[in-house]
mmCIF file of C-alpha atoms and ligand atoms in Angstrom:
data_model
loop_
_atom_site.group_PDB
_atom_site.id
_atom_site.type_symbol
_atom_site.label_atom_id
_atom_site.label_comp_id
_atom_site.label_asym_id
_atom_site.label_seq_id
_atom_site.Cartn_x
_atom_site.Cartn_y
_atom_site.Cartn_z
ATOM 1 C CA MET A 1 88.772 -144.711 51.914
ATOM 2 C CA VAL A 2 90.929 -145.719 53.894
ATOM 3 C CA ILE A 3 91.766 -149.399 53.259
ATOM 4 C CA ILE A 4 92.966 -151.416 56.846
ATOM 5 C CA MET A 5 94.933 -154.722 56.036
ATOM 6 C CA LYS A 6 95.256 -156.847 58.621
ATOM 7 C CA LYS A 7 98.114 -157.310 60.455
ATOM 8 C CA ASN A 8 99.465 -160.220 59.385
ATOM 9 C CA ALA A 9 97.719 -159.798 55.773
ATOM 10 C CA THR A 10 100.383 -161.155 52.888
ATOM 11 C CA GLU A 11 101.544 -159.049 50.182
ATOM 12 C CA LYS A 12 99.765 -160.896 47.579
ATOM 13 C CA GLN A 13 97.008 -160.525 49.913
ATOM 14 C CA VAL A 14 97.665 -156.724 49.643
ATOM 15 C CA ASP A 15 98.053 -156.597 45.434
ATOM 16 C CA HIS A 16 95.133 -158.613 45.058
ATOM 17 C CA VAL A 17 93.113 -155.444 46.688
ATOM 18 C CA ILE A 18 95.195 -152.915 45.476
ATOM 19 C CA GLY A 19 94.527 -154.563 41.350
ATOM 20 C CA TRP A 20 90.405 -154.899 41.997
ATOM 21 C CA ILE A 21 90.718 -150.753 43.344
ATOM 22 C CA GLU A 22 91.757 -150.083 40.291
ATOM 23 C CA SER A 23 89.536 -152.266 38.746
ATOM 24 C CA VAL A 24 86.952 -150.170 39.399
ATOM 25 C CA GLY A 25 88.719 -146.779 37.620
ATOM 26 C CA TYR A 26 90.133 -145.286 41.892
ATOM 27 C CA ARG A 27 93.823 -144.666 42.396
ATOM 28 C CA ALA A 28 95.608 -147.260 45.166
ATOM 29 C CA HIS A 29 98.329 -145.465 47.525
ATOM 30 C CA PRO A 30 99.929 -148.151 49.584
ATOM 31 C CA SER A 31 101.387 -146.637 52.357
ATOM 32 C CA GLN A 32 103.531 -150.311 55.307
ATOM 33 C CA GLY A 33 103.487 -149.168 58.202
ATOM 34 C CA VAL A 34 105.924 -149.968 60.971
ATOM 35 C CA GLU A 35 103.023 -152.710 61.773
ATOM 36 C CA ARG A 36 100.488 -152.792 59.280
ATOM 37 C CA THR A 37 99.288 -151.738 55.077
ATOM 38 C CA ILE A 38 97.430 -148.793 55.042
ATOM 39 C CA ILE A 39 96.074 -148.794 51.400
ATOM 40 C CA GLY A 40 94.561 -144.761 51.136
ATOM 41 C CA ILE A 41 91.837 -144.858 47.853
ATOM 42 C CA VAL A 42 91.503 -141.069 45.289
ATOM 43 C CA GLY A 43 88.949 -140.672 43.037
ATOM 44 C CA ASP A 44 85.492 -140.197 42.703
ATOM 45 C CA ASP A 45 82.900 -139.187 45.077
ATOM 46 C CA ARG A 46 80.410 -141.174 43.867
ATOM 47 C CA GLY A 47 81.622 -144.624 43.649
ATOM 48 C CA LYS A 48 82.053 -144.549 47.007
ATOM 49 C CA ALA A 49 79.415 -147.805 48.237
ATOM 50 C CA GLN A 50 81.176 -150.560 45.378
ATOM 51 C CA LEU A 51 84.494 -149.357 47.517
ATOM 52 C CA LYS A 52 82.455 -151.240 51.046
ATOM 53 C CA ALA A 53 82.834 -153.967 49.040
ATOM 54 C CA THR A 54 86.681 -154.479 49.407
ATOM 55 C CA GLU A 55 85.602 -155.127 53.522
ATOM 56 C CA HIS A 56 85.480 -158.386 52.383
ATOM 57 C CA LEU A 57 88.145 -159.330 50.368
ATOM 58 C CA PRO A 58 91.204 -161.261 52.453
ATOM 59 C CA GLY A 59 93.468 -159.267 54.735
ATOM 60 C CA VAL A 60 91.739 -156.369 54.777
ATOM 61 C CA GLU A 61 90.691 -155.535 58.339
ATOM 62 C CA LYS A 62 88.330 -152.511 57.513
ATOM 63 C CA VAL A 63 87.125 -150.193 55.188
ATOM 64 C CA MET A 64 87.157 -146.617 56.166
ATOM 65 C CA ALA A 65 85.796 -142.960 55.401
ATOM 66 C CA ILE A 66 88.200 -140.045 55.783
ATOM 67 C CA LEU A 67 85.410 -137.346 56.485
ATOM 68 C CA LYS A 68 88.529 -134.304 56.272
ATOM 69 C CA PRO A 69 89.083 -133.095 52.501
ATOM 70 C CA TYR A 70 92.631 -133.751 52.097
ATOM 71 C CA LYS A 71 92.697 -137.335 52.033
ATOM 72 C CA LEU A 72 96.888 -139.022 51.155
ATOM 73 C CA ALA A 73 97.437 -135.915 53.088
ATOM 74 C CA SER A 74 95.355 -136.663 56.861
ATOM 75 C CA ARG A 75 96.884 -139.068 59.343
ATOM 76 C CA GLU A 76 94.450 -141.798 58.620
ATOM 77 C CA SER A 77 95.778 -142.546 54.992
ATOM 78 C CA ARG A 78 99.114 -143.848 56.825
ATOM 79 C CA ASP A 79 100.942 -146.156 59.302
ATOM 80 C CA GLY A 80 103.304 -143.816 61.245
ATOM 81 C CA ASP A 81 105.389 -140.102 59.994
ATOM 82 C CA THR A 82 106.439 -139.653 57.145
ATOM 83 C CA ILE A 83 109.679 -140.142 57.172
ATOM 84 C CA ILE A 84 111.579 -138.545 53.746
ATOM 85 C CA ARG A 85 114.733 -139.874 52.362
ATOM 86 C CA VAL A 86 117.738 -137.073 50.205
ATOM 87 C CA GLY A 87 120.383 -139.241 50.069
ATOM 88 C CA ASP A 88 121.407 -140.529 53.560
ATOM 89 C CA LEU A 89 119.113 -137.684 55.156
ATOM 90 C CA GLU A 90 116.316 -138.175 56.638
ATOM 91 C CA ILE A 91 113.737 -134.859 56.881
ATOM 92 C CA GLY A 92 111.075 -136.496 59.846
ATOM 93 C CA GLY A 93 112.231 -138.645 62.047
ATOM 94 C CA PRO A 94 113.998 -137.962 65.342
ATOM 95 C CA GLU A 95 116.897 -135.118 63.722
ATOM 96 C CA PHE A 96 115.863 -131.228 63.382
ATOM 97 C CA ILE A 97 117.850 -130.268 59.855
ATOM 98 C CA VAL A 98 118.407 -126.855 58.621
ATOM 99 C CA MET A 99 118.320 -125.742 55.094
ATOM 100 C CA ALA A 100 120.007 -122.891 55.051
ATOM 101 C CA GLY A 101 121.444 -120.326 52.080
ATOM 102 C CA PRO A 102 121.733 -117.812 50.297
ATOM 103 C CA CYS A 103 117.430 -116.543 49.191
ATOM 104 C CA SER A 104 119.146 -116.067 45.703
ATOM 105 C CA ILE A 105 121.808 -117.337 43.480
ATOM 106 C CA GLU A 106 123.653 -113.709 43.103
ATOM 107 C CA SER A 107 127.481 -115.945 41.058
ATOM 108 C CA GLU A 108 129.240 -118.414 42.235
ATOM 109 C CA ALA A 109 131.334 -117.382 44.876
ATOM 110 C CA GLN A 110 128.892 -115.809 46.345
ATOM 111 C CA LEU A 111 126.481 -119.438 46.217
ATOM 112 C CA LEU A 112 130.587 -121.412 47.163
ATOM 113 C CA GLU A 113 131.315 -118.518 50.077
ATOM 114 C CA SER A 114 126.755 -119.316 51.664
ATOM 115 C CA ALA A 115 127.418 -123.176 50.808
ATOM 116 C CA TYR A 116 130.013 -123.676 53.284
ATOM 117 C CA ILE A 117 129.409 -121.285 55.554
ATOM 118 C CA ALA A 118 126.005 -123.206 55.944
ATOM 119 C CA ARG A 119 127.734 -127.199 55.418
ATOM 120 C CA LYS A 120 130.180 -125.478 58.136
ATOM 121 C CA GLY A 121 128.047 -124.400 60.594
ATOM 122 C CA GLY A 122 126.254 -128.040 60.432
ATOM 123 C CA ALA A 123 122.927 -127.824 57.636
ATOM 124 C CA GLN A 124 122.078 -130.430 56.369
ATOM 125 C CA VAL A 125 120.274 -128.821 52.856
ATOM 126 C CA LEU A 126 121.811 -126.114 51.175
ATOM 127 C CA ARG A 127 118.955 -122.932 49.640
ATOM 128 C CA GLY A 128 119.359 -120.475 46.798
ATOM 129 C CA GLY A 129 117.032 -119.806 44.648
ATOM 130 C CA ALA A 130 117.876 -119.436 40.747
ATOM 131 C CA TYR A 131 114.205 -118.526 39.670
ATOM 132 C CA LYS A 132 112.690 -115.666 41.993
ATOM 133 C CA PRO A 133 108.694 -115.080 42.421
ATOM 134 C CA ARG A 134 109.442 -110.938 42.766
ATOM 135 C CA THR A 135 107.510 -108.542 43.371
ATOM 136 C CA SER A 136 108.284 -105.908 41.328
ATOM 137 C CA PRO A 137 109.085 -107.086 37.825
ATOM 138 C CA TYR A 138 111.750 -105.193 37.963
ATOM 139 C CA SER A 139 113.573 -106.634 40.089
ATOM 140 C CA PHE A 140 116.560 -109.222 39.385
ATOM 141 C CA GLN A 141 114.794 -112.442 38.680
ATOM 142 C CA GLY A 142 117.678 -115.285 38.992
ATOM 143 C CA MET A 143 120.154 -116.585 38.128
ATOM 144 C CA GLU A 144 117.958 -119.113 36.021
ATOM 145 C CA GLU A 145 120.264 -122.636 34.678
ATOM 146 C CA GLU A 146 123.235 -120.249 34.500
ATOM 147 C CA GLY A 147 122.509 -120.610 38.927
ATOM 148 C CA LEU A 148 121.090 -124.073 38.454
ATOM 149 C CA LYS A 149 124.545 -125.188 36.712
ATOM 150 C CA ILE A 150 126.487 -123.418 40.150
ATOM 151 C CA LEU A 151 123.793 -125.012 42.423
ATOM 152 C CA LYS A 152 125.370 -128.212 41.102
ATOM 153 C CA LYS A 153 129.053 -126.862 41.325
ATOM 154 C CA ALA A 154 128.250 -126.171 45.318
ATOM 155 C CA ARG A 155 126.283 -129.666 45.922
ATOM 156 C CA GLU A 156 129.258 -131.913 44.312
ATOM 157 C CA LYS A 157 131.592 -129.374 46.170
ATOM 158 C CA THR A 158 129.903 -129.347 50.236
ATOM 159 C CA GLY A 159 128.311 -132.804 49.267
ATOM 160 C CA LEU A 160 125.514 -131.157 51.001
ATOM 161 C CA PRO A 161 121.517 -131.872 49.101
ATOM 162 C CA VAL A 162 119.585 -128.869 47.320
ATOM 163 C CA VAL A 163 116.542 -126.967 47.475
ATOM 164 C CA THR A 164 115.620 -124.508 44.738
ATOM 165 C CA GLU A 165 112.475 -123.411 43.355
ATOM 166 C CA VAL A 166 110.308 -123.770 40.525
ATOM 167 C CA MET A 167 107.736 -121.250 39.288
ATOM 168 C CA ASN A 168 106.478 -122.765 36.215
ATOM 169 C CA THR A 169 105.471 -125.637 34.904
ATOM 170 C CA THR A 170 107.880 -125.429 31.304
ATOM 171 C CA ASP A 171 111.071 -125.339 33.994
ATOM 172 C CA VAL A 172 109.846 -128.363 36.195
ATOM 173 C CA ASP A 173 111.290 -131.103 34.195
ATOM 174 C CA THR A 174 115.116 -128.721 33.668
ATOM 175 C CA VAL A 175 114.419 -127.917 38.228
ATOM 176 C CA GLU A 176 113.842 -131.293 38.430
ATOM 177 C CA GLN A 177 117.477 -132.722 37.488
ATOM 178 C CA TYR A 178 119.794 -130.129 39.331
ATOM 179 C CA ALA A 179 117.548 -130.063 42.867
ATOM 180 C CA ASP A 180 117.372 -132.715 45.258
ATOM 181 C CA ILE A 181 114.153 -130.904 46.656
ATOM 182 C CA LEU A 182 111.577 -129.437 44.753
ATOM 183 C CA GLN A 183 110.313 -125.372 46.513
ATOM 184 C CA ILE A 184 107.145 -124.366 45.586
ATOM 185 C CA GLY A 185 107.074 -121.211 46.605
ATOM 186 C CA ALA A 186 104.139 -119.028 48.745
ATOM 187 C CA ARG A 187 102.715 -116.989 46.372
ATOM 188 C CA ASN A 188 102.347 -120.380 44.173
ATOM 189 C CA VAL A 189 100.721 -121.831 46.694
ATOM 190 C CA GLN A 190 97.146 -122.644 44.207
ATOM 191 C CA ASN A 191 98.684 -122.610 40.965
ATOM 192 C CA PHE A 192 97.740 -126.537 40.753
ATOM 193 C CA ALA A 193 98.704 -125.992 36.849
ATOM 194 C CA LEU A 194 102.658 -126.624 39.206
ATOM 195 C CA LEU A 195 101.253 -128.847 41.941
ATOM 196 C CA LYS A 196 100.222 -130.893 39.495
ATOM 197 C CA LYS A 197 103.426 -130.843 37.895
ATOM 198 C CA VAL A 198 105.721 -131.515 40.960
ATOM 199 C CA GLY A 199 103.718 -133.839 41.680
ATOM 200 C CA GLN A 200 104.590 -136.191 38.661
ATOM 201 C CA ALA A 201 108.589 -135.047 39.197
ATOM 202 C CA ARG A 202 110.640 -138.140 41.234
ATOM 203 C CA LYS A 203 111.698 -135.145 43.750
ATOM 204 C CA PRO A 204 110.535 -134.366 47.017
ATOM 205 C CA VAL A 205 108.606 -131.266 47.035
ATOM 206 C CA LEU A 206 108.535 -128.572 49.373
ATOM 207 C CA LEU A 207 105.309 -126.643 49.928
ATOM 208 C CA LYS A 208 105.455 -122.968 51.608
ATOM 209 C CA ARG A 209 102.284 -122.017 52.784
ATOM 210 C CA GLY A 210 101.029 -118.773 51.602
ATOM 211 C CA MET A 211 101.355 -115.476 52.353
ATOM 212 C CA MET A 212 97.118 -115.650 52.383
ATOM 213 C CA CYS A 213 96.218 -119.305 52.977
ATOM 214 C CA THR A 214 95.288 -121.538 55.781
ATOM 215 C CA ILE A 215 95.602 -123.970 57.200
ATOM 216 C CA GLU A 216 93.069 -126.861 55.053
ATOM 217 C CA GLU A 217 94.195 -124.926 51.634
ATOM 218 C CA LEU A 218 97.951 -125.767 53.176
ATOM 219 C CA LEU A 219 96.677 -129.137 53.236
ATOM 220 C CA MET A 220 94.839 -129.361 49.592
ATOM 221 C CA ALA A 221 96.589 -127.927 47.912
ATOM 222 C CA ALA A 222 99.598 -131.271 49.300
ATOM 223 C CA GLU A 223 97.012 -132.842 48.300
ATOM 224 C CA TYR A 224 96.995 -132.539 44.735
ATOM 225 C CA ILE A 225 101.190 -133.464 44.383
ATOM 226 C CA LEU A 226 99.873 -136.866 46.722
ATOM 227 C CA ALA A 227 96.476 -137.335 44.677
ATOM 228 C CA ALA A 228 99.553 -136.653 41.541
ATOM 229 C CA GLY A 229 101.745 -139.817 42.483
ATOM 230 C CA ASN A 230 104.497 -138.016 45.184
ATOM 231 C CA ASP A 231 103.976 -138.706 47.872
ATOM 232 C CA ASN A 232 107.339 -136.982 49.915
ATOM 233 C CA VAL A 233 105.710 -132.913 50.037
ATOM 234 C CA ILE A 234 107.935 -131.221 53.061
ATOM 235 C CA LEU A 235 104.955 -128.531 54.829
ATOM 236 C CA CYS A 236 106.953 -125.312 55.252
ATOM 237 C CA GLU A 237 105.101 -122.749 57.529
ATOM 238 C CA ARG A 238 106.520 -119.390 56.665
ATOM 239 C CA GLY A 239 104.729 -116.076 57.973
ATOM 240 C CA ILE A 240 100.847 -115.171 57.058
ATOM 241 C CA ARG A 241 99.396 -111.805 56.309
ATOM 242 C CA THR A 242 97.807 -109.725 58.808
ATOM 243 C CA PHE A 243 96.943 -106.393 59.833
ATOM 244 C CA GLU A 244 100.512 -106.237 61.586
ATOM 245 C CA THR A 245 103.404 -104.778 59.958
ATOM 246 C CA ALA A 246 106.237 -104.354 62.175
ATOM 247 C CA THR A 247 107.262 -107.922 61.043
ATOM 248 C CA ARG A 248 107.436 -108.881 57.143
ATOM 249 C CA ASN A 249 104.431 -111.422 57.462
ATOM 250 C CA THR A 250 102.679 -112.983 61.478
ATOM 251 C CA LEU A 251 104.779 -116.643 62.172
ATOM 252 C CA ASP A 252 101.706 -118.463 62.572
ATOM 253 C CA ILE A 253 103.611 -120.839 65.586
ATOM 254 C CA SER A 254 99.966 -122.590 66.195
ATOM 255 C CA ALA A 255 100.400 -124.180 62.487
ATOM 256 C CA VAL A 256 103.375 -126.283 63.806
ATOM 257 C CA PRO A 257 101.250 -128.145 66.650
ATOM 258 C CA VAL A 258 98.437 -128.552 64.074
ATOM 259 C CA LEU A 259 99.803 -129.792 61.463
ATOM 260 C CA LYS A 260 100.910 -132.526 62.831
ATOM 261 C CA GLU A 261 97.893 -133.283 64.866
ATOM 262 C CA LEU A 262 96.476 -132.902 61.072
ATOM 263 C CA THR A 263 99.099 -134.731 58.955
ATOM 264 C CA HIS A 264 101.921 -137.533 58.686
ATOM 265 C CA LEU A 265 103.807 -135.257 56.741
ATOM 266 C CA PRO A 266 107.051 -133.176 57.545
ATOM 267 C CA VAL A 267 106.987 -129.841 58.672
ATOM 268 C CA ILE A 268 109.333 -127.239 59.036
ATOM 269 C CA VAL A 269 109.416 -123.345 59.704
ATOM 270 C CA ASP A 270 110.923 -119.798 57.373
ATOM 271 C CA PRO A 271 111.247 -117.958 60.095
ATOM 272 C CA SER A 272 113.446 -115.504 57.447
ATOM 273 C CA HIS A 273 110.440 -114.253 55.769
ATOM 274 C CA ALA A 274 108.175 -114.558 58.240
ATOM 275 C CA ALA A 275 110.313 -112.052 60.707
ATOM 276 C CA GLY A 276 111.484 -109.623 57.022
ATOM 277 C CA HIS A 277 114.049 -109.344 59.541
ATOM 278 C CA TRP A 278 117.280 -110.384 60.442
ATOM 279 C CA GLN A 279 117.487 -110.062 64.130
ATOM 280 C CA TYR A 280 114.339 -111.844 64.653
ATOM 281 C CA VAL A 281 115.262 -115.172 63.652
ATOM 282 C CA LYS A 282 116.966 -116.700 65.879
ATOM 283 C CA PRO A 283 113.792 -116.340 68.443
ATOM 284 C CA LEU A 284 111.210 -118.023 66.523
ATOM 285 C CA ALA A 285 113.361 -120.539 65.497
ATOM 286 C CA ARG A 286 112.847 -121.140 68.836
ATOM 287 C CA THR A 287 110.290 -121.574 68.764
ATOM 288 C CA ALA A 288 109.182 -123.528 65.938
ATOM 289 C CA ILE A 289 111.432 -126.123 66.922
ATOM 290 C CA VAL A 290 109.750 -126.663 70.073
ATOM 291 C CA ALA A 291 106.743 -126.023 68.361
ATOM 292 C CA GLY A 292 107.665 -129.392 66.445
ATOM 293 C CA ALA A 293 108.712 -129.152 63.884
ATOM 294 C CA ASP A 294 111.108 -131.406 61.941
ATOM 295 C CA GLY A 295 113.478 -128.803 61.036
ATOM 296 C CA LEU A 296 113.964 -125.184 59.571
ATOM 297 C CA ILE A 297 114.690 -123.236 55.750
ATOM 298 C CA VAL A 298 116.460 -119.770 57.268
ATOM 299 C CA GLU A 299 118.494 -117.511 54.888
ATOM 300 C CA VAL A 300 122.569 -117.076 55.338
ATOM 301 C CA HIS A 301 123.865 -114.422 52.896
ATOM 302 C CA PRO A 302 128.088 -113.838 53.504
ATOM 303 C CA GLU A 303 127.797 -110.247 53.157
ATOM 304 C CA PRO A 304 123.818 -109.324 53.511
ATOM 305 C CA ALA A 305 124.432 -105.472 52.687
ATOM 306 C CA LYS A 306 125.242 -106.105 49.390
ATOM 307 C CA ALA A 307 122.537 -108.893 48.854
ATOM 308 C CA ILE A 308 120.417 -108.534 45.867
ATOM 309 C CA SER A 309 117.207 -110.272 47.561
ATOM 310 C CA ASP A 310 115.944 -109.619 51.184
ATOM 311 C CA GLY A 311 118.797 -108.955 53.016
ATOM 312 C CA ALA A 312 117.571 -107.083 55.657
ATOM 313 C CA GLN A 313 116.314 -111.066 56.881
ATOM 314 C CA SER A 314 119.538 -113.201 55.564
ATOM 315 C CA LEU A 315 121.812 -113.945 58.852
ATOM 316 C CA LYS A 316 125.907 -113.352 59.157
ATOM 317 C CA PRO A 317 128.091 -116.732 59.308
ATOM 318 C CA GLU A 318 128.222 -115.725 62.456
ATOM 319 C CA LYS A 319 124.423 -115.023 64.142
ATOM 320 C CA PHE A 320 123.988 -118.216 61.978
ATOM 321 C CA TYR A 321 126.875 -119.864 64.056
ATOM 322 C CA GLU A 322 125.510 -118.603 67.003
ATOM 323 C CA LEU A 323 121.082 -119.988 66.068
ATOM 324 C CA MET A 324 123.041 -123.088 65.438
ATOM 325 C CA GLU A 325 124.762 -123.786 68.727
ATOM 326 C CA GLU A 326 121.116 -122.493 69.792
ATOM 327 C CA MET A 327 119.185 -125.028 67.824
ATOM 328 C CA ARG A 328 122.503 -128.457 68.668
ATOM 329 C CA ILE A 329 120.641 -126.717 72.125
ATOM 330 C CA LEU A 330 116.610 -127.094 71.890
ATOM 331 C CA SER A 331 117.100 -130.273 69.932
ATOM 332 C CA GLU A 332 118.673 -131.985 73.305
ATOM 333 C CA VAL A 333 116.075 -131.323 75.197
ATOM 334 C CA MET A 334 113.413 -131.610 73.136
ATOM 335 C CA LYS A 335 114.268 -135.751 72.676
ATOM 336 C CA ASN A 336 114.220 -135.403 76.847
ATOM 337 C CA ARG A 337 110.414 -133.775 76.468
ATOM 338 C CA ILE A 338 107.360 -135.498 77.746
ATOM 339 C CA GLU A 339 105.223 -137.005 75.253
ATOM 340 C CA VAL A 340 101.361 -137.634 77.058
ATOM 341 C CA ARG A 341 100.029 -138.267 74.167
ATOM 342 C CA GLN A 342 95.675 -139.774 74.206
HETATM 343 C C1 PEP B 401 112.082 -118.008 49.191
HETATM 344 O O1 PEP B 401 112.333 -118.725 49.721
HETATM 345 O O2 PEP B 401 113.141 -117.516 48.255
HETATM 346 C C2 PEP B 401 110.772 -116.930 48.871
HETATM 347 C C3 PEP B 401 110.512 -116.668 47.828
HETATM 348 O O3 PEP B 401 110.192 -117.386 50.392
HETATM 349 P P1 PEP B 401 108.584 -118.153 50.059
HETATM 350 O O4 PEP B 401 108.009 -118.398 48.879
HETATM 351 O O5 PEP B 401 108.019 -118.169 51.586
HETATM 352 O O6 PEP B 401 108.265 -115.816 50.057
HETATM 353 MN MN1 MN B 402 113.823 -115.015 49.807
#
């Protein structure tokens, strides 16, 4: 259910409605839009009739049921797009943002060099994994907390906020101390315990679509995080598994306009894990920006041939600078597009 407050509703009326909702055992998720406040309500379906009574409270314009299975993630539950603030950076706003860096943190020298490359190219966020989900137990599993400390150093030296993956509920508190954005990887998109745990964190979450996950399942995964109290979720299309083997995954570019229609959350694209080969990364990144994505997350390595993980899909510095130049040109084109809204 969602309660739409009148345009002139006072703060006191909003608080009264929230108090009423909570007094009957539901959780209220208010969001202040440009025009009005919308209050999303989540909880057991059985008390719906009781909630309908809020229609008579002062300041309430209407009470509506949200028919989609995801409630807080749906467009109906908010007035406008969610813009996620990380320091001065806005994700989901007018500016196209790029998160760049290596797949894994391998050493201090490697990460610092990557961070300077990311900043020189114009990326706004540094990426780097300290806890790595690897198909083989014999592959490098990441530098763990030592890696997080290196990430922190790179953050201090470059001023770039950092995004890094957390795979385990027991690591969330530690990762949160170092990261500006918590990444939930494709393999954990339906790890419900982990989703609930990052839902209690105070840092934004970058939620990657699983290779086996429908768009609706991705939105349901986001709903877990939102329902647990964290409003700041960034969705990421990173390719899904199909019969095609020429690329590592198949980038489902249609997910971008579909998600932008269904949800107010920012949507970014990871062309690196979709492609699996560096030479396809730039063409896929172009499609992401023109399809309406809010940003990219891309793998860059000072020497991809020596990368411990995902070297084949990592861009060399020069190729990354080229990509960033093109993104700047295309973002100007996108600002001038003709938006037809029906
Ligand atoms: C990664 O970002 O390095 C990663 C493991 O991504 P994904 O979860 O999309 O495979
Ligand atoms: Mn990777």
